[in-house]
PDB file of C-alpha atoms in Angstrom:
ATOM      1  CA  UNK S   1     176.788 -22.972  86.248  1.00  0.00           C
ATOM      2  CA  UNK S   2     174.330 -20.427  84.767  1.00  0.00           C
ATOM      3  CA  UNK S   3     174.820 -16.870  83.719  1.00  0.00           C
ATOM      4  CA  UNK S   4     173.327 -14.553  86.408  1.00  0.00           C
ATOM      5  CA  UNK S   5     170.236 -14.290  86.365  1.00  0.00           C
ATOM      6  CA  UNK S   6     169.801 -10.348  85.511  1.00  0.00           C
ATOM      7  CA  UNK S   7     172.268 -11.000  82.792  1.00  0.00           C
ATOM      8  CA  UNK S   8     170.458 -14.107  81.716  1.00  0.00           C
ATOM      9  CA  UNK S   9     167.109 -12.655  81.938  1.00  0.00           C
ATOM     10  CA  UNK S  10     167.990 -10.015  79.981  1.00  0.00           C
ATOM     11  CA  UNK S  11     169.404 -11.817  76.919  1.00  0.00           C
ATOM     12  CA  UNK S  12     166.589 -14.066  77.046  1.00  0.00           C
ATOM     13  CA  UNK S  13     163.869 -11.551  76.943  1.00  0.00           C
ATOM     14  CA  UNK S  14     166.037 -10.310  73.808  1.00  0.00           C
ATOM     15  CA  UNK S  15     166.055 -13.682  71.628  1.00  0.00           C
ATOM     16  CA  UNK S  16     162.849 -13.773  72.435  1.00  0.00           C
ATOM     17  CA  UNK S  17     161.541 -10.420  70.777  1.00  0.00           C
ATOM     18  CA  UNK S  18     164.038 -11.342  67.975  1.00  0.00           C
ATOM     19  CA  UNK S  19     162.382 -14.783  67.360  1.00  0.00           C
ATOM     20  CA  UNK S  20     158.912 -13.263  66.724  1.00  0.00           C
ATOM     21  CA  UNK S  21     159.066 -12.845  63.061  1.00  0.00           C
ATOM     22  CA  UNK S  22     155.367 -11.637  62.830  1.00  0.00           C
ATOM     23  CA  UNK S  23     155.874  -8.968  64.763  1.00  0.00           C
ATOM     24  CA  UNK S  24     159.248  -7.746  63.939  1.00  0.00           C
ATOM     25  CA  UNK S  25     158.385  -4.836  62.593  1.00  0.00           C
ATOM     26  CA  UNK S  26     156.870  -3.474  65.684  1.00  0.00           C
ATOM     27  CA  UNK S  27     159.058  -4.888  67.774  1.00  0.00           C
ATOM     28  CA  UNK S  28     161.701  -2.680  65.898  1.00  0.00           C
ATOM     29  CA  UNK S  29     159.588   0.389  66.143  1.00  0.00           C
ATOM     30  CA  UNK S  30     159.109  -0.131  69.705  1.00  0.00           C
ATOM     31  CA  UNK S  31     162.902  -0.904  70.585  1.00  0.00           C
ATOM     32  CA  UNK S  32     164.011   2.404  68.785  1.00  0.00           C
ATOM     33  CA  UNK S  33     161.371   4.505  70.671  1.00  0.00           C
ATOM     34  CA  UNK S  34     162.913   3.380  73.942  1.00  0.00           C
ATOM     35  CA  UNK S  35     166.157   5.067  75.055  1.00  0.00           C
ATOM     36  CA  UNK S  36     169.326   3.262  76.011  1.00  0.00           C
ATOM     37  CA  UNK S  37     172.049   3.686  78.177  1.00  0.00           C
ATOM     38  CA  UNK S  38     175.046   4.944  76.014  1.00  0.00           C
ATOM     39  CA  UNK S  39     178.612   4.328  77.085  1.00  0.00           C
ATOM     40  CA  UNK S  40     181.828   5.762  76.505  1.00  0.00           C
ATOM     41  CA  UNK S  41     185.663   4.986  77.731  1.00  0.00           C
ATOM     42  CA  UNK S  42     188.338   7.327  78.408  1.00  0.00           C
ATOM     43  CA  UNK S  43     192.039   7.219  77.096  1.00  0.00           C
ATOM     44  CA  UNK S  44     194.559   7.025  79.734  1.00  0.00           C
ATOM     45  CA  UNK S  45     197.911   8.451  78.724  1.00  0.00           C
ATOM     46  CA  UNK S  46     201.219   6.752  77.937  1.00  0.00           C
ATOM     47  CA  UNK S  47     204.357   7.944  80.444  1.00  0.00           C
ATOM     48  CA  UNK S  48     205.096  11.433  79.427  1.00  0.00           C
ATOM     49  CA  UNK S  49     209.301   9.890  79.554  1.00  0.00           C
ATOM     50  CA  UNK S  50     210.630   7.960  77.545  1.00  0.00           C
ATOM     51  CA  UNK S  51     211.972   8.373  73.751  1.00  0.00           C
ATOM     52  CA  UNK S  52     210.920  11.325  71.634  1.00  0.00           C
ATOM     53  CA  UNK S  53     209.941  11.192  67.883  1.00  0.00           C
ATOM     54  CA  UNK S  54     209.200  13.622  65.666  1.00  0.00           C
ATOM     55  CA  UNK S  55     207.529  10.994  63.389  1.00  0.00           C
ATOM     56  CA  UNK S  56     203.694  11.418  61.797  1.00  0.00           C
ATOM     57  CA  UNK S  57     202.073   8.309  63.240  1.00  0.00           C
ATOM     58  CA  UNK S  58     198.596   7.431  61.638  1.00  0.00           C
ATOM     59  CA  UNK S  59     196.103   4.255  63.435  1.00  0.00           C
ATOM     60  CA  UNK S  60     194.076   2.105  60.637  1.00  0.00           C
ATOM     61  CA  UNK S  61     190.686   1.624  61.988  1.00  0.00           C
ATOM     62  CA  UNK S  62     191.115  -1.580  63.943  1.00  0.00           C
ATOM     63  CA  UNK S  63     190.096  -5.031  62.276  1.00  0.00           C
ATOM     64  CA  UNK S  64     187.362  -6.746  64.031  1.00  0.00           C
ATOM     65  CA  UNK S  65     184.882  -9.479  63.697  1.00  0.00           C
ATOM     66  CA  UNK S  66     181.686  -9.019  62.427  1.00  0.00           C
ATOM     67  CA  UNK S  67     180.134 -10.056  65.852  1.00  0.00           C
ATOM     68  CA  UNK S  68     182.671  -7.089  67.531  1.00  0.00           C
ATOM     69  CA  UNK S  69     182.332  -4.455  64.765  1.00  0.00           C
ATOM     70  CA  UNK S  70     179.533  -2.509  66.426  1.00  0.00           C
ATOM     71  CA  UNK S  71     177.443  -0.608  68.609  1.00  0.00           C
ATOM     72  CA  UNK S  72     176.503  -3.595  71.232  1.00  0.00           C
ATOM     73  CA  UNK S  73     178.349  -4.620  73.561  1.00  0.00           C
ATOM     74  CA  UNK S  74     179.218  -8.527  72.890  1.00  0.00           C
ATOM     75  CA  UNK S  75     178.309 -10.980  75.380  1.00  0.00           C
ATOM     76  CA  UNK S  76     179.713 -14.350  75.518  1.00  0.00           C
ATOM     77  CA  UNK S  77     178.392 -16.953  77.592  1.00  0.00           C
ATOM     78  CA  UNK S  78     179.980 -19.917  76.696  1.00  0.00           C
ATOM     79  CA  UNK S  79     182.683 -21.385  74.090  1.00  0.00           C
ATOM     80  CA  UNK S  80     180.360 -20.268  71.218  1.00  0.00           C
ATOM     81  CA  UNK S  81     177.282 -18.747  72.052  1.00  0.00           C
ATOM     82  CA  UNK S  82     177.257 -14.727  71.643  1.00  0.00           C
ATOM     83  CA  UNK S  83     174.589 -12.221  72.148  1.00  0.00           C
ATOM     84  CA  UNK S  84     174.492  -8.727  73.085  1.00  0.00           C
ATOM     85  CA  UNK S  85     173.831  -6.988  76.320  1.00  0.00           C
ATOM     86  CA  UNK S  86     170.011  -5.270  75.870  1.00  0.00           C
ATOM     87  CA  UNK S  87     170.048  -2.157  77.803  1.00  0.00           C
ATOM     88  CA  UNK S  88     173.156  -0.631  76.615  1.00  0.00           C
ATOM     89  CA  UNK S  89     175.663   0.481  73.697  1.00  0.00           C
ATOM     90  CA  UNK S  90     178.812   2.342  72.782  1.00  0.00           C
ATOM     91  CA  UNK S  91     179.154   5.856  71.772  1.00  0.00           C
ATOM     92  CA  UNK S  92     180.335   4.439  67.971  1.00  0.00           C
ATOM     93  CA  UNK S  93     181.166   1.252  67.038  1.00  0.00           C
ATOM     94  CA  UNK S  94     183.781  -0.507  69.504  1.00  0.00           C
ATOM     95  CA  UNK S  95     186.498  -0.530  66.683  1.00  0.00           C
ATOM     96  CA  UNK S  96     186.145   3.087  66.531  1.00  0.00           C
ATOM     97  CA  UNK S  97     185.904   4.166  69.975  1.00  0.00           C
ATOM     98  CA  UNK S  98     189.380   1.951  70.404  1.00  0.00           C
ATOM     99  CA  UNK S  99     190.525   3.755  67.627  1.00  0.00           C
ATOM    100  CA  UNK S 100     190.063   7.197  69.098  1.00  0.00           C
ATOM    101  CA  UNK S 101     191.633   5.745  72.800  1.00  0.00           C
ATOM    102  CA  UNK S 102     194.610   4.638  71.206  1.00  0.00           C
ATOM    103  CA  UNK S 103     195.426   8.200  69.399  1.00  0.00           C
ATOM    104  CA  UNK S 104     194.020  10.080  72.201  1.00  0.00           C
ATOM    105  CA  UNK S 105     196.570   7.736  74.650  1.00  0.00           C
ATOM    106  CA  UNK S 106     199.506   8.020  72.528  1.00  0.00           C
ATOM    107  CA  UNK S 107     199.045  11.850  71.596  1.00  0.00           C
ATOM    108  CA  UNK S 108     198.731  12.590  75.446  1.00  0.00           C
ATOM    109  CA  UNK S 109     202.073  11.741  75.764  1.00  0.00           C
ATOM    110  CA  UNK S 110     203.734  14.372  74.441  1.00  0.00           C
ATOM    111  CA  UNK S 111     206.424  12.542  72.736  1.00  0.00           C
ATOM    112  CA  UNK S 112     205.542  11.957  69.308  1.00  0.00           C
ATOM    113  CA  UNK S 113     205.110  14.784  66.103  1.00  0.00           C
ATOM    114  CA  UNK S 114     201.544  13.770  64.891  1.00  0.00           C
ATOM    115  CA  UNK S 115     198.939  10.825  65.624  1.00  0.00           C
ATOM    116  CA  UNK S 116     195.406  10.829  64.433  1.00  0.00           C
ATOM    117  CA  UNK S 117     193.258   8.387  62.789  1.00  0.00           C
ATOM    118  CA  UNK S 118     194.253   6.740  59.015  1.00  0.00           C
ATOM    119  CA  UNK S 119     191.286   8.654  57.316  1.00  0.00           C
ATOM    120  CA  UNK S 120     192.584  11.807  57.562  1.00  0.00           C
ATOM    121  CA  UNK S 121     195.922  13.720  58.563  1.00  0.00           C
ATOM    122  CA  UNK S 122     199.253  14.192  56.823  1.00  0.00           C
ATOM    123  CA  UNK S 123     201.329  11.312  55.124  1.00  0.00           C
ATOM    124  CA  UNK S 124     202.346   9.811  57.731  1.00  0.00           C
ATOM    125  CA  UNK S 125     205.830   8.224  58.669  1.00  0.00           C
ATOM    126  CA  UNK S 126     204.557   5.098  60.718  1.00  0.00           C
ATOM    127  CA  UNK S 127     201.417   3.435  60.688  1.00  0.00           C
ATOM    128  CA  UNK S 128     200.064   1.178  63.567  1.00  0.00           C
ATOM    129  CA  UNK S 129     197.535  -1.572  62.394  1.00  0.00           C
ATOM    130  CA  UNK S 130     195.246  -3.477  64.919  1.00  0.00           C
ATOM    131  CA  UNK S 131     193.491  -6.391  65.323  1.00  0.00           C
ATOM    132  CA  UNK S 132     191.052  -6.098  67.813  1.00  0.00           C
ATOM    133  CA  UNK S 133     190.825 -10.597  69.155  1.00  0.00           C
ATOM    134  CA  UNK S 134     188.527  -9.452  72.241  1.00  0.00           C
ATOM    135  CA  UNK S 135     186.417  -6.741  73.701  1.00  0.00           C
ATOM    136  CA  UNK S 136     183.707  -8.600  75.425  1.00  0.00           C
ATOM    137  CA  UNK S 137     182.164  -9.494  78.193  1.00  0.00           C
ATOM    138  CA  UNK S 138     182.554 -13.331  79.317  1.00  0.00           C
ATOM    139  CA  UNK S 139     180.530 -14.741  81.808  1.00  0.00           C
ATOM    140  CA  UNK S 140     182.536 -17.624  83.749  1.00  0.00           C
ATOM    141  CA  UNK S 141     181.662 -20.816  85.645  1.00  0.00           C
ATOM    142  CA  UNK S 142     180.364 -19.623  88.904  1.00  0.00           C
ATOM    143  CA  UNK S 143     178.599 -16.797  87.276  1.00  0.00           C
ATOM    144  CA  UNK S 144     181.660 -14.541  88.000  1.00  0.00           C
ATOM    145  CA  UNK S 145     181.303 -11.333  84.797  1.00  0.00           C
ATOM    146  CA  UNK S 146     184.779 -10.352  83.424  1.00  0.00           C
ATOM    147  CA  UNK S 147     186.070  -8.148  80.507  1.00  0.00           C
ATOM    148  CA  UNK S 148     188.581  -9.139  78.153  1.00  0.00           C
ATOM    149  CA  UNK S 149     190.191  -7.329  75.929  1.00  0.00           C
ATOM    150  CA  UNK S 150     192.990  -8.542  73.722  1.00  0.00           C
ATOM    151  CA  UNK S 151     194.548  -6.548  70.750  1.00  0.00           C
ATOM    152  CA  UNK S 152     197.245  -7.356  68.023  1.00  0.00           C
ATOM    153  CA  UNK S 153     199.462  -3.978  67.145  1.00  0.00           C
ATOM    154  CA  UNK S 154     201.301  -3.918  64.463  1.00  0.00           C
ATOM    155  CA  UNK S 155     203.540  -0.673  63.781  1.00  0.00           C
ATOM    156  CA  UNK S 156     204.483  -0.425  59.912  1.00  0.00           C
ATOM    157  CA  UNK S 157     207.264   1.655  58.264  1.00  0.00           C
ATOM    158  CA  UNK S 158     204.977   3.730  55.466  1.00  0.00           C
ATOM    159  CA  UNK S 159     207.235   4.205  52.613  1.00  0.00           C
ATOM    160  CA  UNK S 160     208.137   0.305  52.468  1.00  0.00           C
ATOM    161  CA  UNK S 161     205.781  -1.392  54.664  1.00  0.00           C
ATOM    162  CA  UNK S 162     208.388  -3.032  56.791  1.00  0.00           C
ATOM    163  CA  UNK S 163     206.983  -4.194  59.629  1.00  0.00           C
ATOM    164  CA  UNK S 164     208.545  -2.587  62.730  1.00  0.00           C
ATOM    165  CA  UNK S 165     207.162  -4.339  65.352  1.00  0.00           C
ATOM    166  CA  UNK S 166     204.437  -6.764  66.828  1.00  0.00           C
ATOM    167  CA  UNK S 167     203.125  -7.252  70.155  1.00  0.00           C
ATOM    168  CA  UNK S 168     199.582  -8.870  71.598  1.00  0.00           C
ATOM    169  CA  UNK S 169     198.400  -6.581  74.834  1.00  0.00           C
ATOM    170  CA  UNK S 170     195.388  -8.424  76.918  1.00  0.00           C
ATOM    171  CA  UNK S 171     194.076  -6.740  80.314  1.00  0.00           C
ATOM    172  CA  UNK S 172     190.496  -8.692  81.529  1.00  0.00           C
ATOM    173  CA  UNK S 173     188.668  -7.129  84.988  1.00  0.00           C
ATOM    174  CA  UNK S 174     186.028  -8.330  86.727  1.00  0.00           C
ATOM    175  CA  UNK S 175     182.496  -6.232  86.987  1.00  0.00           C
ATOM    176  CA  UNK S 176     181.503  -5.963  90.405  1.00  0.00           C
ATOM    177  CA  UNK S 177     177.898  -7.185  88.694  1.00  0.00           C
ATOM    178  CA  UNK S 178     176.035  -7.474  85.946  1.00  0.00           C
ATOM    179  CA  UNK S 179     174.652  -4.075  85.120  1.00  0.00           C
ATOM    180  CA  UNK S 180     175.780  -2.147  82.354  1.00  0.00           C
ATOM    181  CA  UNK S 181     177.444   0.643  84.605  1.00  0.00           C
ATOM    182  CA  UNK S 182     179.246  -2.469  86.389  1.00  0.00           C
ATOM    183  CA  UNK S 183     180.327  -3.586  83.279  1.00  0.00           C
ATOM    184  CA  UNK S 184     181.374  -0.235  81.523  1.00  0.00           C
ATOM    185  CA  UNK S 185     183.764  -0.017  84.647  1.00  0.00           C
ATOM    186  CA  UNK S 186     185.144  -2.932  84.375  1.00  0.00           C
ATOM    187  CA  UNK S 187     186.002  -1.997  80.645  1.00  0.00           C
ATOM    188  CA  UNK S 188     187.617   1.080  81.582  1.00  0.00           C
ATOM    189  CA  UNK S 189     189.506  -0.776  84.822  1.00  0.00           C
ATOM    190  CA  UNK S 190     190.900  -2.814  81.684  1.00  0.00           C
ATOM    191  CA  UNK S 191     191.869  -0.199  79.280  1.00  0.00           C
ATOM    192  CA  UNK S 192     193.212   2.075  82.251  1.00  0.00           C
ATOM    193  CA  UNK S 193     195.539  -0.727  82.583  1.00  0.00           C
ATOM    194  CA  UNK S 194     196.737  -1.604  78.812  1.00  0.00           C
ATOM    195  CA  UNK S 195     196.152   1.480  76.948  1.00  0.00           C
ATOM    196  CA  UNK S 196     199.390   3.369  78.859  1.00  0.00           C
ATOM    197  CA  UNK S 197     201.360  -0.030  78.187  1.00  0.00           C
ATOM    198  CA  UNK S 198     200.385  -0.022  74.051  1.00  0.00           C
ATOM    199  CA  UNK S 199     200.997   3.794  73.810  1.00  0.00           C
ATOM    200  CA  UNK S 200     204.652   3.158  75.399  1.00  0.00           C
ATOM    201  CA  UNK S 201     205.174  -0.014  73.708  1.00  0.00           C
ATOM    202  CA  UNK S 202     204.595   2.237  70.076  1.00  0.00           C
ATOM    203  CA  UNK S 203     206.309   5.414  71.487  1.00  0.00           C
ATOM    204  CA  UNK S 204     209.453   2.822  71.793  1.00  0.00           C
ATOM    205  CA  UNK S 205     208.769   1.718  68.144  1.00  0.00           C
ATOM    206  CA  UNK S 206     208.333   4.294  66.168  1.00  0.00           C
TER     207      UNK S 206
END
C-alpha cells in the first residue's frame, strides 16, 4: 500500500522543489521566508522511589546518524527510502532535544547529586552514553503512521571507563494521522512511556 496521501503529497511536492537545480536558489529563499511549525517534547520524570545517589552524572550528546542528526523530522516510508516531513521541525536538533529529556527526566527525580549535559558541569562520577537507532516516523502497509524510537544507553564509570551497564529501550505509538501535530503526539505518547523507564533503569545504575 501507499503512504497517505497528505503525507505522500507532501514529500512529493518536496523532492520536487529539491530536484529543480535551476532554481534552487530561489527555491531556498522562498522556503526560509515561509514559517514552519516548530515542535518540542516534554521530559516525563523517573519514580521519585527508588535508590538514592549522590553521584555527578553527566549525558554525552547522543550518537546519531547523519539522516537523524537534525532539525527535520525523518520520515521513512519503506526499507530504505527516507525523507523529511515538509511543514515541520524540532526545537534543536533531535539528538539534542533527547539530550535535554533525558537530564531533565532523570534530574526530576530527585534521587541523584548532579545531571546535566557532557559540555558543561562538574567532573562527573558516571557518564551515560547514547546511541540514538530510531526517532522517526514509519509509515506501514495499510498506510497506518507510527513513531519509533529506539535508544542504546550505556552508563560508564568516569575514572576507568568501566562500563556499568547496557540496556536498548524502544516505545513506537501510532499518530492518530498524518499531520505534524498528530505526529508530535505520537512522539511524546512514546517518550511519556520510555523516558520514566531509562531514567529508573540509570537511577538503578549509577
Amino acid at each position: 500500500m501507499m503512504p497517505p496521501a497528505n503525507l505522500t503529497r507532501r514529500i512529493a511536492f518536496l523532492g520536487a522543489i529539491a530536484s529543480l537545480s535551476g532554481c534552487s536558489a530561489l527555491s531556498a529563499l522562498n522556503t526560509a521566508a515561509q514559517p514552519v511549525d516548530t515542535y518540542d517534547l516534554r521530559p516525563a520524570p523517573g519514580s521519585q522511589k527508588g535508590p538514592r545517589s549522590a553521584a555527578k552524572l553527566l549525558i554525552a550528546r547522543p550518537e546519531a546518524s547523519a539522516a537523524l542528526a537534525s532539525d527535520r523530522i525523518m520520515v521513512r516510508s519503506d526499507g530504505a527510502t527516507i525523507t523529511y516531513l515538509p511543514d515541520a521541525r524540532w526545537v534543536d536538533e533531535a539528538p539534542i532535544v533527547l539530550q535535554g529529556l533525558l537530564v531533565r527526566s532523570i534530574a526530576a527525580s530527585g534521587r541523584i547529586g548532579y545531571v546535566g549535559p557532557s559540555e558543561g558541569g562538574p567532573v562527573p562520577d558516571k557518564a551515560l552514553l547514547v546511541r540514538m537507532d530510531s526517532f522517526e516516523v514509519t509509515i506501514e502497509p495499510g498506510g497506518t503512521v507510527l513513531v519509533m524510537v529506539d535508544l542504546a544507553l550505556t552508563v560508564l564509570n568516569d575514572s576507568d571507563q568501566r562500563v556499568l551497564g547496557i540496556r536498548n529501550f524502544a516505545q513506537s505509538a501510532q499518530a492518530g494521522n498524518d499531520s505534524p501535530s498528530a505526529i508530535a503526539a505520537a512522539f511524546q505518547a512514546s517518550l511519556d512511556v520510555l523516558l520514566p523507564d531509562a531514567a529508573d533503569w540509570v537511577l538503578r545504575v549509577v
